[in-house]
Short mmCIF file of C-alpha atoms in Angstrom, two decimals:
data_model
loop_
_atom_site.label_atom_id
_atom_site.label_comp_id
_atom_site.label_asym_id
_atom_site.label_seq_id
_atom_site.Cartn_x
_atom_site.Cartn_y
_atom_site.Cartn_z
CA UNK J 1 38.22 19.20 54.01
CA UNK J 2 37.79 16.26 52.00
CA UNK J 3 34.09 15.91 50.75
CA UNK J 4 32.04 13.29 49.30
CA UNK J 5 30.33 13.47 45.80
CA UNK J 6 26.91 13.95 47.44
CA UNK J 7 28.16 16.98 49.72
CA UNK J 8 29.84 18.95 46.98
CA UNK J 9 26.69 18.53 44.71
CA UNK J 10 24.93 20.12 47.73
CA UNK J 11 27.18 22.73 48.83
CA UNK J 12 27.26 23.23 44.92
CA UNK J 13 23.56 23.96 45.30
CA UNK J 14 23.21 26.13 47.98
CA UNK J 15 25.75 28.05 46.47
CA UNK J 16 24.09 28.42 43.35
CA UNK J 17 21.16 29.68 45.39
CA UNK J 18 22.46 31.83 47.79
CA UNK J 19 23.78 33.86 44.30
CA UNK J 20 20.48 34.23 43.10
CA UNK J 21 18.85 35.15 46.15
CA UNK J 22 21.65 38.03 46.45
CA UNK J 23 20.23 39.12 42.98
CA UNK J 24 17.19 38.94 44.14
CA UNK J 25 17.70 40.98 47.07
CA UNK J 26 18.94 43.88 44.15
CA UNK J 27 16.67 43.18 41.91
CA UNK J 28 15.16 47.10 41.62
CA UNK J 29 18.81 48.31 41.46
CA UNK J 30 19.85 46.36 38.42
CA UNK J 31 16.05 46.15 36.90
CA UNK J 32 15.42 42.88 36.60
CA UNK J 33 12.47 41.16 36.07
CA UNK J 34 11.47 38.52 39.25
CA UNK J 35 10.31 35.57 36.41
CA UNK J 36 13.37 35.90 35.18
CA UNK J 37 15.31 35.12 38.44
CA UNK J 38 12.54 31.70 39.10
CA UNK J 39 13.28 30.97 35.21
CA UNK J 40 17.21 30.95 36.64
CA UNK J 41 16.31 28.48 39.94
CA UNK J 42 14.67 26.09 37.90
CA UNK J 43 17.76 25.94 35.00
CA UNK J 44 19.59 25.45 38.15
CA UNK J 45 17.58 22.81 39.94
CA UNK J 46 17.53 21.42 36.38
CA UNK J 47 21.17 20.95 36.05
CA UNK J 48 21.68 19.87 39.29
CA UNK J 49 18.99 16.54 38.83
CA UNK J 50 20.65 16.26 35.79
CA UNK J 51 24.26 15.83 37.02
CA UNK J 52 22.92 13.85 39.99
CA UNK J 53 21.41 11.19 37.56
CA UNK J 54 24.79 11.20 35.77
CA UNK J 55 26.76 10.26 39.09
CA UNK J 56 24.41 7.61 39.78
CA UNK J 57 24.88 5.88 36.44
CA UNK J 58 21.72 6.39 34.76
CA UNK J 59 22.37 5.93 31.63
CA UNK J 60 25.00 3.02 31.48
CA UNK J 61 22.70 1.54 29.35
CA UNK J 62 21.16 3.64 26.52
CA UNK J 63 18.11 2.32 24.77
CA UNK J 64 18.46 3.13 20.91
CA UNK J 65 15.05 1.86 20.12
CA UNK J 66 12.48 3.65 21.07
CA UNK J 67 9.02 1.08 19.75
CA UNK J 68 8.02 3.58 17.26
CA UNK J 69 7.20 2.43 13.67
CA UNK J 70 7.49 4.56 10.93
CA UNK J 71 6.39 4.65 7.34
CA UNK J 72 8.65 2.30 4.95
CA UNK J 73 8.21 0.94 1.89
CA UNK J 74 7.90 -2.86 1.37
CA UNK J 75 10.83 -4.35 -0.57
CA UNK J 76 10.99 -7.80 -2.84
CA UNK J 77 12.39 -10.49 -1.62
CA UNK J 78 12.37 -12.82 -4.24
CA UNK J 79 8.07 -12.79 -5.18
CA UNK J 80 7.68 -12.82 -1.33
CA UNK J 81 5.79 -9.59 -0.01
CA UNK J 82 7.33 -8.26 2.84
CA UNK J 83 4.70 -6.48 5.26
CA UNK J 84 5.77 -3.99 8.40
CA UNK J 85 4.24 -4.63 11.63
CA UNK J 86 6.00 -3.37 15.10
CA UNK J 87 6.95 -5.90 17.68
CA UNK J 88 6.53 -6.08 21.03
CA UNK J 89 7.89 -3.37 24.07
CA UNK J 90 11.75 -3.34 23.79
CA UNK J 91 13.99 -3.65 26.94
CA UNK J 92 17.47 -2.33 26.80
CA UNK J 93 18.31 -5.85 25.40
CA UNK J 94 16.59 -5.63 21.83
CA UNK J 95 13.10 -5.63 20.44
CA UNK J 96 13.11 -9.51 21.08
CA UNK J 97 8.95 -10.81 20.55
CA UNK J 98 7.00 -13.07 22.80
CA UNK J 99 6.20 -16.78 21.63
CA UNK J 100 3.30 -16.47 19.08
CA UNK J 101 0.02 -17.95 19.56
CA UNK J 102 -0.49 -21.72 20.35
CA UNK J 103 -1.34 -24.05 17.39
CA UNK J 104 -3.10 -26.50 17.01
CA UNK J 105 -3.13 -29.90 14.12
CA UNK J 106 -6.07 -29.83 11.88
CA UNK J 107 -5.53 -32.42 9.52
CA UNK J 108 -6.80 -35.97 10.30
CA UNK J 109 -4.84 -38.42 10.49
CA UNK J 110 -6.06 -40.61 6.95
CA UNK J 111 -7.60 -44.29 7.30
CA UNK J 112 -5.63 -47.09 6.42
CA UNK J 113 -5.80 -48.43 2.84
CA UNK J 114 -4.87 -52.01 1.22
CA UNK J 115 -1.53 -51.67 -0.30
CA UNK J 116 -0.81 -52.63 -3.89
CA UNK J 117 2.41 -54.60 -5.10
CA UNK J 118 3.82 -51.77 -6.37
CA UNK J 119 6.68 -49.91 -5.17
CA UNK J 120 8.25 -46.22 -5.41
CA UNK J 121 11.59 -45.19 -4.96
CA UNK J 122 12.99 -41.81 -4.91
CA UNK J 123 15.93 -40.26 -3.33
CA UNK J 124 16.62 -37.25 -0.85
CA UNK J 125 18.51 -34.11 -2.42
CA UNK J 126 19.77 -30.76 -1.55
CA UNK J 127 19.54 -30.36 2.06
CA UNK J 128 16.93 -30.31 4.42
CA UNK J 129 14.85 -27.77 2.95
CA UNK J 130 14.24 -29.78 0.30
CA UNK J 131 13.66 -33.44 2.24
CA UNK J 132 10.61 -31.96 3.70
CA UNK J 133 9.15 -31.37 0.90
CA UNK J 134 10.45 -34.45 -1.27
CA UNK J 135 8.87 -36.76 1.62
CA UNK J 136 5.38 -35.11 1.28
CA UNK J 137 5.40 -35.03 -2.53
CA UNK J 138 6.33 -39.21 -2.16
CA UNK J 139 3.91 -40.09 0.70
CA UNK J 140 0.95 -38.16 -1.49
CA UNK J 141 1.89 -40.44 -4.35
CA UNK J 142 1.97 -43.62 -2.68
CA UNK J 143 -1.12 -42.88 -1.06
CA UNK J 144 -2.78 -42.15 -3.83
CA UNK J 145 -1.41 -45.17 -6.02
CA UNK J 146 -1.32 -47.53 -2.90
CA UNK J 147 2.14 -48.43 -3.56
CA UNK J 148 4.73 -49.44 -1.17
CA UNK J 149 7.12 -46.48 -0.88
CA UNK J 150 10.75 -47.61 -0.28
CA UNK J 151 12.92 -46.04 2.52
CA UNK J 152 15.20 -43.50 0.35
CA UNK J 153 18.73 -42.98 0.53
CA UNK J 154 20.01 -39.29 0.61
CA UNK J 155 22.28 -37.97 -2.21
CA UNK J 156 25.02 -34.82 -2.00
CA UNK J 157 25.60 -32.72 -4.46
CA UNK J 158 28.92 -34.51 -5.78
CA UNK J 159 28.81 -38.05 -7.71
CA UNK J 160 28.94 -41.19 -5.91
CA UNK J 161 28.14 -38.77 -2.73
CA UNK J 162 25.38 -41.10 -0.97
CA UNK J 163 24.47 -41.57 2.56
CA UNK J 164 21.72 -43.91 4.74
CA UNK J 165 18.49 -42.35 5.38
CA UNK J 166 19.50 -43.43 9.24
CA UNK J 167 22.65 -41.60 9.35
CA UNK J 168 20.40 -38.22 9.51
CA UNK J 169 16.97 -39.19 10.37
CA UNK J 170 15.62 -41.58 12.91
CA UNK J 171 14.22 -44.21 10.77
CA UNK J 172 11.79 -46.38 13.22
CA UNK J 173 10.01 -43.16 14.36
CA UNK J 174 9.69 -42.19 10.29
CA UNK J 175 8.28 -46.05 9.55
CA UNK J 176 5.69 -45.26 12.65
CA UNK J 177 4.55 -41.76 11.96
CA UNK J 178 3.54 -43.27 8.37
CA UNK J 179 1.57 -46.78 9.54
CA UNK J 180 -1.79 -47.07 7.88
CA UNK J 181 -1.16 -44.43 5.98
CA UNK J 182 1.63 -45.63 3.63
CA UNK J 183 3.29 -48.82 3.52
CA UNK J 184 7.28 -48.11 4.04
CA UNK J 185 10.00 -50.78 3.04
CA UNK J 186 13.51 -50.51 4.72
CA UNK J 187 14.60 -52.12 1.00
CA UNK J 188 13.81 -52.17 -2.35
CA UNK J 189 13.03 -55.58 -3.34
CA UNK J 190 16.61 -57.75 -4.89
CA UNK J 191 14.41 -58.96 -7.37
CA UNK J 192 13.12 -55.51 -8.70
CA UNK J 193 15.97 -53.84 -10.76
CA UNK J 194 14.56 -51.68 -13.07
CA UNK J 195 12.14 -48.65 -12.04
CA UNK J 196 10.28 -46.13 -14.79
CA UNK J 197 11.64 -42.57 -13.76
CA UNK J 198 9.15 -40.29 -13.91
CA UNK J 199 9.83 -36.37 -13.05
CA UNK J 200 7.42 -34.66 -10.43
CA UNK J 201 6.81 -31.07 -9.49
CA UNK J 202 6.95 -30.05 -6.17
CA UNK J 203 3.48 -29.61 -4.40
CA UNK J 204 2.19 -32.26 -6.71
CA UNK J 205 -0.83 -32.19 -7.61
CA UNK J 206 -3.85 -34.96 -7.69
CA UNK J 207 -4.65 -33.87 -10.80
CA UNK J 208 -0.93 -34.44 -11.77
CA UNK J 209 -1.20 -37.68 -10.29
CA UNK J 210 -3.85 -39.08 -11.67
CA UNK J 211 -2.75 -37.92 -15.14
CA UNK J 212 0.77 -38.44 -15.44
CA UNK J 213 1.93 -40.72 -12.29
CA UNK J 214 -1.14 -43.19 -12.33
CA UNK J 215 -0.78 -44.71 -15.99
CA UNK J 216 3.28 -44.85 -15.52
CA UNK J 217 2.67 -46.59 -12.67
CA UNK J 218 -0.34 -49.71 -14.00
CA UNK J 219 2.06 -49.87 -17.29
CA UNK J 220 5.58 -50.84 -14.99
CA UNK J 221 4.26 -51.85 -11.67
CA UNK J 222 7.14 -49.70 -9.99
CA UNK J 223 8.33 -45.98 -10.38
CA UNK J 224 10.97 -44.04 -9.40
CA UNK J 225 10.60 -40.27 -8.75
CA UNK J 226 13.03 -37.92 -9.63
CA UNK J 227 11.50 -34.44 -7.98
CA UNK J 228 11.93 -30.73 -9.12
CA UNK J 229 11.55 -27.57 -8.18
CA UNK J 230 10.02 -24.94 -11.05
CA UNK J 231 9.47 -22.47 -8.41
CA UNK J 232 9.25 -22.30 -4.67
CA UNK J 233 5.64 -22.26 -4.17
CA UNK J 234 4.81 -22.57 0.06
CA UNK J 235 1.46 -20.77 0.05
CA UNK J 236 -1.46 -21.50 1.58
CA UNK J 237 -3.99 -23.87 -0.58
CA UNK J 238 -7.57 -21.99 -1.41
CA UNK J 239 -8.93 -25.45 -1.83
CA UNK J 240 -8.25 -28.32 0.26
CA UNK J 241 -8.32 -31.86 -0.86
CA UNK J 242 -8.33 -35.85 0.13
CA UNK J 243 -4.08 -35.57 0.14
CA UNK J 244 -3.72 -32.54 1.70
CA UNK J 245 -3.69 -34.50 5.15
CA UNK J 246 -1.13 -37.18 3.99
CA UNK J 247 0.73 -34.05 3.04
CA UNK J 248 0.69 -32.66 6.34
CA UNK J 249 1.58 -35.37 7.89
CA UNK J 250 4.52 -36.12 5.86
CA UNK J 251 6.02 -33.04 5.87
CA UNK J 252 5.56 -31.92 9.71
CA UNK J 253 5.09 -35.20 11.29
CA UNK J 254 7.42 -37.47 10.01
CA UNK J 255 11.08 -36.51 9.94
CA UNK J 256 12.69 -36.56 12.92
CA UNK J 257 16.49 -36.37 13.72
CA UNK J 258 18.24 -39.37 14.47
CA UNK J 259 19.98 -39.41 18.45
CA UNK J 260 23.41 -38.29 17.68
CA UNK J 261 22.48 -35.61 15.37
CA UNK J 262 19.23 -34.60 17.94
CA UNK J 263 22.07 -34.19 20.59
CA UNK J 264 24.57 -32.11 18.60
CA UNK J 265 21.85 -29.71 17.75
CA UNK J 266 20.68 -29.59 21.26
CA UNK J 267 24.23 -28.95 22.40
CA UNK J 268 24.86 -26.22 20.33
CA UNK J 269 21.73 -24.44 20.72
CA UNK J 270 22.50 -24.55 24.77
CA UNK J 271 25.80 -23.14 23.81
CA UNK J 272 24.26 -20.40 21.94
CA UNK J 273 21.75 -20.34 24.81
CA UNK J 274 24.90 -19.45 27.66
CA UNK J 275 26.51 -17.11 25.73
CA UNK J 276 23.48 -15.21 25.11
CA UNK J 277 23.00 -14.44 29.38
CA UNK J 278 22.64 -10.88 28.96
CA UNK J 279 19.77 -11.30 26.45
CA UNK J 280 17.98 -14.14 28.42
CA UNK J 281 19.38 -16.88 26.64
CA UNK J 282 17.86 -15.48 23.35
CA UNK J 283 19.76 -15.74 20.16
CA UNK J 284 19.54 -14.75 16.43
CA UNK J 285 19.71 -17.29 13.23
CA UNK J 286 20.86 -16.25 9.91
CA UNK J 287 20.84 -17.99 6.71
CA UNK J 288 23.81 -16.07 5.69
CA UNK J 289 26.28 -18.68 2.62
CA UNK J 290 28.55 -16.77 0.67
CA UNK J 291 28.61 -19.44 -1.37
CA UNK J 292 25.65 -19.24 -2.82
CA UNK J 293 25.40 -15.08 -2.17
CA UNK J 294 27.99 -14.87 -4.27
CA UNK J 295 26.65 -16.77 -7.37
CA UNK J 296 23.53 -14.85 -6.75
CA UNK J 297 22.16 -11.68 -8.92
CA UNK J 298 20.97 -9.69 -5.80
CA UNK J 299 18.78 -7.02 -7.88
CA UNK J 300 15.34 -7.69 -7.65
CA UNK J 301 13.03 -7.04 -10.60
CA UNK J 302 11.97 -3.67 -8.57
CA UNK J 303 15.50 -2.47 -8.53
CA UNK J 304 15.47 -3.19 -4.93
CA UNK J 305 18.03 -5.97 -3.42
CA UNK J 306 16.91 -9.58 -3.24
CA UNK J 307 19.59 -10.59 -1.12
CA UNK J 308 22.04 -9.07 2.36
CA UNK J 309 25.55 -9.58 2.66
CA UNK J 310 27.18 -9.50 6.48
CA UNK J 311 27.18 -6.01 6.12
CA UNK J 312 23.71 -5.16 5.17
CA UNK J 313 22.77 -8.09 7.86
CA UNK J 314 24.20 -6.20 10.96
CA UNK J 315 23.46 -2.75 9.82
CA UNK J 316 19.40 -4.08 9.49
CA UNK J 317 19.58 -5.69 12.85
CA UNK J 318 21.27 -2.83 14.65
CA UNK J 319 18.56 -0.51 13.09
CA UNK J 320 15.62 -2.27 14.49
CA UNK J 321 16.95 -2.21 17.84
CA UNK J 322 18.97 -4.86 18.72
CA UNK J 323 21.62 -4.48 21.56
CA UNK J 324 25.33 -5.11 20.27
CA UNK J 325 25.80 -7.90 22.73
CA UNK J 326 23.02 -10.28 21.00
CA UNK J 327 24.51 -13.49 19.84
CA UNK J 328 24.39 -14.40 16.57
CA UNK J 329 24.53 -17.60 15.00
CA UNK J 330 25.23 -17.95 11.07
CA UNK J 331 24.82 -20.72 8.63
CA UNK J 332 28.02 -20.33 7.01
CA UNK J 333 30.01 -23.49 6.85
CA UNK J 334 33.68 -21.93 8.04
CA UNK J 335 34.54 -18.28 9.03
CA UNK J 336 34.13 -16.48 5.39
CA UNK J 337 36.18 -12.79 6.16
CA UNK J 338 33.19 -10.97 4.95
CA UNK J 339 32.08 -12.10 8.25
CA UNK J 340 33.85 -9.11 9.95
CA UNK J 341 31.61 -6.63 8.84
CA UNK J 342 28.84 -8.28 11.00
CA UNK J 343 31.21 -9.28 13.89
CA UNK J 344 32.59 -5.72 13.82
CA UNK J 345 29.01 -4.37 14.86
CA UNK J 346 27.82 -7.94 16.70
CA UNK J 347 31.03 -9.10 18.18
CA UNK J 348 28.76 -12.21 19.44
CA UNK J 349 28.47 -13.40 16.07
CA UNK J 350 29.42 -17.77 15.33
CA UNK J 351 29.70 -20.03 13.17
CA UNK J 352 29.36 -24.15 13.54
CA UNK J 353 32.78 -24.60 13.85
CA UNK J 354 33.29 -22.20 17.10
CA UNK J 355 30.34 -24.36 19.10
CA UNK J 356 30.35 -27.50 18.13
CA UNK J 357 31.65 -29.92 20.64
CA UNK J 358 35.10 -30.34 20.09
CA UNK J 359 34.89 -34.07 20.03
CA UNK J 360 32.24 -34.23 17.18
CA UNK J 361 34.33 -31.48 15.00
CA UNK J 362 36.02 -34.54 13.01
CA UNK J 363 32.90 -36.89 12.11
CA UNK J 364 30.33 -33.05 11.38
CA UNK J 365 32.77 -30.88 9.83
CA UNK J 366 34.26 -32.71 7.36
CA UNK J 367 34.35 -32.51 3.75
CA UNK J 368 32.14 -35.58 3.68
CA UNK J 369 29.60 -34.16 5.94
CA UNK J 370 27.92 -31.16 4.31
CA UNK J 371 24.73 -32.92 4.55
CA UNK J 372 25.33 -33.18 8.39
CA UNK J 373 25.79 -29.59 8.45
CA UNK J 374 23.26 -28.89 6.33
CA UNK J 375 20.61 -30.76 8.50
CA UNK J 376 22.23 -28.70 11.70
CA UNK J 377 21.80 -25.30 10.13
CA UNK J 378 18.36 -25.85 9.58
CA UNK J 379 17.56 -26.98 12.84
CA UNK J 380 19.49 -24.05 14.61
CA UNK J 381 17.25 -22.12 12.25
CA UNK J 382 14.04 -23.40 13.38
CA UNK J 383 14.52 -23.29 16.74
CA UNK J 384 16.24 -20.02 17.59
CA UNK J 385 14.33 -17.44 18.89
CA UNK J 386 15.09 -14.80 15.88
CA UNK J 387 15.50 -16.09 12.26
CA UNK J 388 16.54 -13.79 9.36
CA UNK J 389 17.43 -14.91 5.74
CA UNK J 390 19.51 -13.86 3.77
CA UNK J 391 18.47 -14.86 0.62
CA UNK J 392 14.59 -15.92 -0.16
CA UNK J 393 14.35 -19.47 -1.40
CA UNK J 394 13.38 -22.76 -0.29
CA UNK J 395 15.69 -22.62 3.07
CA UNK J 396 13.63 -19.72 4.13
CA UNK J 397 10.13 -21.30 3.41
CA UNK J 398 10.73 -24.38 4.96
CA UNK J 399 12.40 -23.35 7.88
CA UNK J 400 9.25 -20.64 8.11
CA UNK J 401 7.17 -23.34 7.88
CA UNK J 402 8.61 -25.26 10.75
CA UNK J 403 8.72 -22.34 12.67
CA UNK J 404 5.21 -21.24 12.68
CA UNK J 405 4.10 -24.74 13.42
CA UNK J 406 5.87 -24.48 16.70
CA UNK J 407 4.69 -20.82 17.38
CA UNK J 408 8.13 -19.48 16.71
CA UNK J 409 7.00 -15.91 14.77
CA UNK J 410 9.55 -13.93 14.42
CA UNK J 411 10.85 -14.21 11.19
CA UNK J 412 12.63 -10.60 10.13
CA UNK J 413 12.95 -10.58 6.46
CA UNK J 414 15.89 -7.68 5.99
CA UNK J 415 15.79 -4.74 4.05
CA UNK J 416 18.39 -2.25 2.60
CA UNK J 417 19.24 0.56 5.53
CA UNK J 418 17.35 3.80 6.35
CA UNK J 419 18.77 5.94 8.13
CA UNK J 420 15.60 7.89 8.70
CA UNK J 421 13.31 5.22 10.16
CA UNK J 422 15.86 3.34 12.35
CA UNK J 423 13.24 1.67 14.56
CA UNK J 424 11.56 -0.21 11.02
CA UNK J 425 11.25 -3.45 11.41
CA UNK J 426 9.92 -6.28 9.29
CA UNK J 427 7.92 -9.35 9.68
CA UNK J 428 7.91 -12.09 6.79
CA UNK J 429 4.95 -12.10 5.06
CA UNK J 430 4.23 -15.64 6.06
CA UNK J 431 3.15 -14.27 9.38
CA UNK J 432 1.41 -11.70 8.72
CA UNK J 433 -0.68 -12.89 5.90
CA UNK J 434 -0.43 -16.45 7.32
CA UNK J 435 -0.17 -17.52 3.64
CA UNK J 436 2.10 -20.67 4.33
CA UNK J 437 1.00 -24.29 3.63
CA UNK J 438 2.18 -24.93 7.13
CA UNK J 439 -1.32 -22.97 7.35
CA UNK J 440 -3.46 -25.43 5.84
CA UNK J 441 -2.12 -27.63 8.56
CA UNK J 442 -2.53 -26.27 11.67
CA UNK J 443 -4.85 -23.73 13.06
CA UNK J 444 -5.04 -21.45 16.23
CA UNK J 445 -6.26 -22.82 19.46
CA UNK J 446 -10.00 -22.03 19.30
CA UNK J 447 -10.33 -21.64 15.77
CA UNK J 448 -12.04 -23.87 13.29
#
């Protein structure tokens, strides 16, 4: 007689309890105790559930987080305090966190001022990360002088390596974002060929300004400013001042991708979006160069590491929860094969050069384009629904910075495996503190 799986669990059953009843029914003959023949049923009836939920595919999908936060030490990651706090409910698809709350723009927009016949010059460098922050430390200058600040040009890292501010940002919008507040020139004037270079620290000060910048600039009419970076300094101000609007505006309201960078971003981030189906379109950014990992002294003053590799990167992520079938999106330029070690435990891991449209490979993946790449990586960043770094630094802060502006929160800062608290995770200080300068811009809806 051919039976189905259902039936033979049943007959299986009554079986079982047709044997005990039998003992039952000779219980005074072989001395046993009646609690121990109900103790026997319910084993039974136990065993039986259990191998019914088994048949019915109950667990095809373990959960290995469970929500609960345990003790765990802080760790450095470069001077930035790294707090604990739990996220939201997991699913069986990872401990991914709801949208954070809605901000709002405090700073108002300045008043327009008469411009002097001055000018100021300076020059993009590094990347991204550090045109935000170039662009608010020039606008806060030229506001303060009332100069005319000249559209800048944006420099690589090799000699000679120059580009058009237009080839990465969209200049008109830029030029409008700024009018009334600075006056912007497309060109420095043909007639003007010599500027005074003067050296500026990031975050400048008006006390810097008025000090150093404004006598340079009434001595030689026009200035050129050459920016550096003594430390990365992205906290919150405890007093506010007349430029920390201009500021603002500059650094989250003026640079805006130009169309056929806008739509390469956009493409890939719907790519990433597809392939992530089984986690609701939700993806994972990591700053992750071996490039500069490798030139890097990863032991923090503590003794504690500063920096992950692909290794310590997947290990983290797996640890706080996330399902093995979350895409993952990394910054590094080419497939590096210490990428493995994360693909071996994320197999949805990518780099640029697997999503990019095919037909854009030639003019964004060149050896001519790092600054392309470097302007997509940073977007990616910003707008994925997970970022980690790597490596603290100015990538991090900046890309935080955008982030919380657009209520994007969670930022997981990693730290070095333990095994005993699997279901730690760890939220950059920048949220939980809300210690940015992106802080000093905007504000919750509601508050003041």
């Amino acid at each position: 007689i051919t039976h189905t799986p259902v039936q033979k669990r049943e007959e299986d059953f009554v079986g079982i309890l047709w044997f005990l009843s039998s003992i039952y029914e000779e219980e005074e003959k072989m001395a046993i105790d009646p609690r121990q023949i109900l103790g026997g049923i319910l084993t039974f009836t136990m065993f039986a559930m259990l191998g019914n939920m088994v048949k019915r595919d109950h667990f095809d999908n373990p959960i290995i987080y469970q929500g609960r936060v345990t003790e765990f030490q802080a760790v450095e990651f470069d001077k930035v305090e790294v707090t604990k706090q739990s996220l939201v409910s997991v699913s069986r698809n990872g401990p991914w966190q709801e949208a954070g709350n809605e901000l709002k723009q405090c700073w108002t927009r300045p008043d327009s001022v008469e411009h002097s016949k001055g000018f100021i010059t300076f020059s993009l460098t590094n990347g991204p990360e550090y045109h935000v922050s170039q662009i608010a430390d020039a606008v806060a200058i030229a506001r303060y002088l009332g100069a005319k600040l000249v559209l800048p040009d944006i420099r690589g890292s090799k000699i000679g390596d120059s580009r058009d501010f237009g080839e990465i940002y969209d200049v008109e919008k830029f030029v409008e974002s700024l009018n009334g507040v600075v006056k912007v020139v497309k060109e420095k004037p043909s007639e003007i060929s010599k500027f005074a270079v003067i050296r500026v620290p990031n975050m400048v000060t008006q006390d810097f300004i008025a000090e150093n910048i404004k006598p340079l600039f009434k001595a030689k009419g026009n200035i050129r400013l050459a920016t550096y970076f003594p430390s990365v300094n992205m906290k919150k101000k405890k007093e506010k001042n007349a430029l920390d609007s201009v500021s603002c505006l500059a650094m989250f309201g003026s640079l805006e991708l130009q169309p056929e960078v806008r739509e390469v971003v956009d493409s890939m981030v719907d790519k990433l979006r597809t392939l992530s189906r089984k986690s609701d379109g939700q993806f994972i950014a990591v700053d992750l160069r071996m490039e500069i990992l490798e030139k890097t002294n990863c032991q923090g003053l503590s003794g504690e590491k500063s920096c992950f590799y692909p290794q310590d990167i997947g290990s983290f992520l797996r640890n706080v929860g996330f399902n093995t079938d979350t895409t993952i999106y990394v910054t590094q330029r080419k497939w590096h094969k210490s990428l493995d070690a994360l693909k071996e435990i994320f197999p949805r891991t990518y780099t640029k050069d697997s999503i990019i449209p095919a037909e854009k490979k030639a003019k964004f993946l060149s050896s001519e384009s790092l600054e392309l790449e470097k302007a997509i990586d940073f977007h990616i960043c910003s707008e994925s629904d997970v970022f980690v770094p790597s490596i603290s630094g100015l990538f991090y802060a900046n890309v935080a910075g955008k982030r919380i502006a657009a209520g994007k929160t969670q930022i997981l800062v990693p730290t070095e495996r333990d095994t005993s608290s699997p279901t730690t995770n760890f939220i950059s200080s920048y949220i939980s503190k809300k210690d940015h300068f992106v802080h000093s811009c905007y504000c919750e809806v509601g508050a003041r």
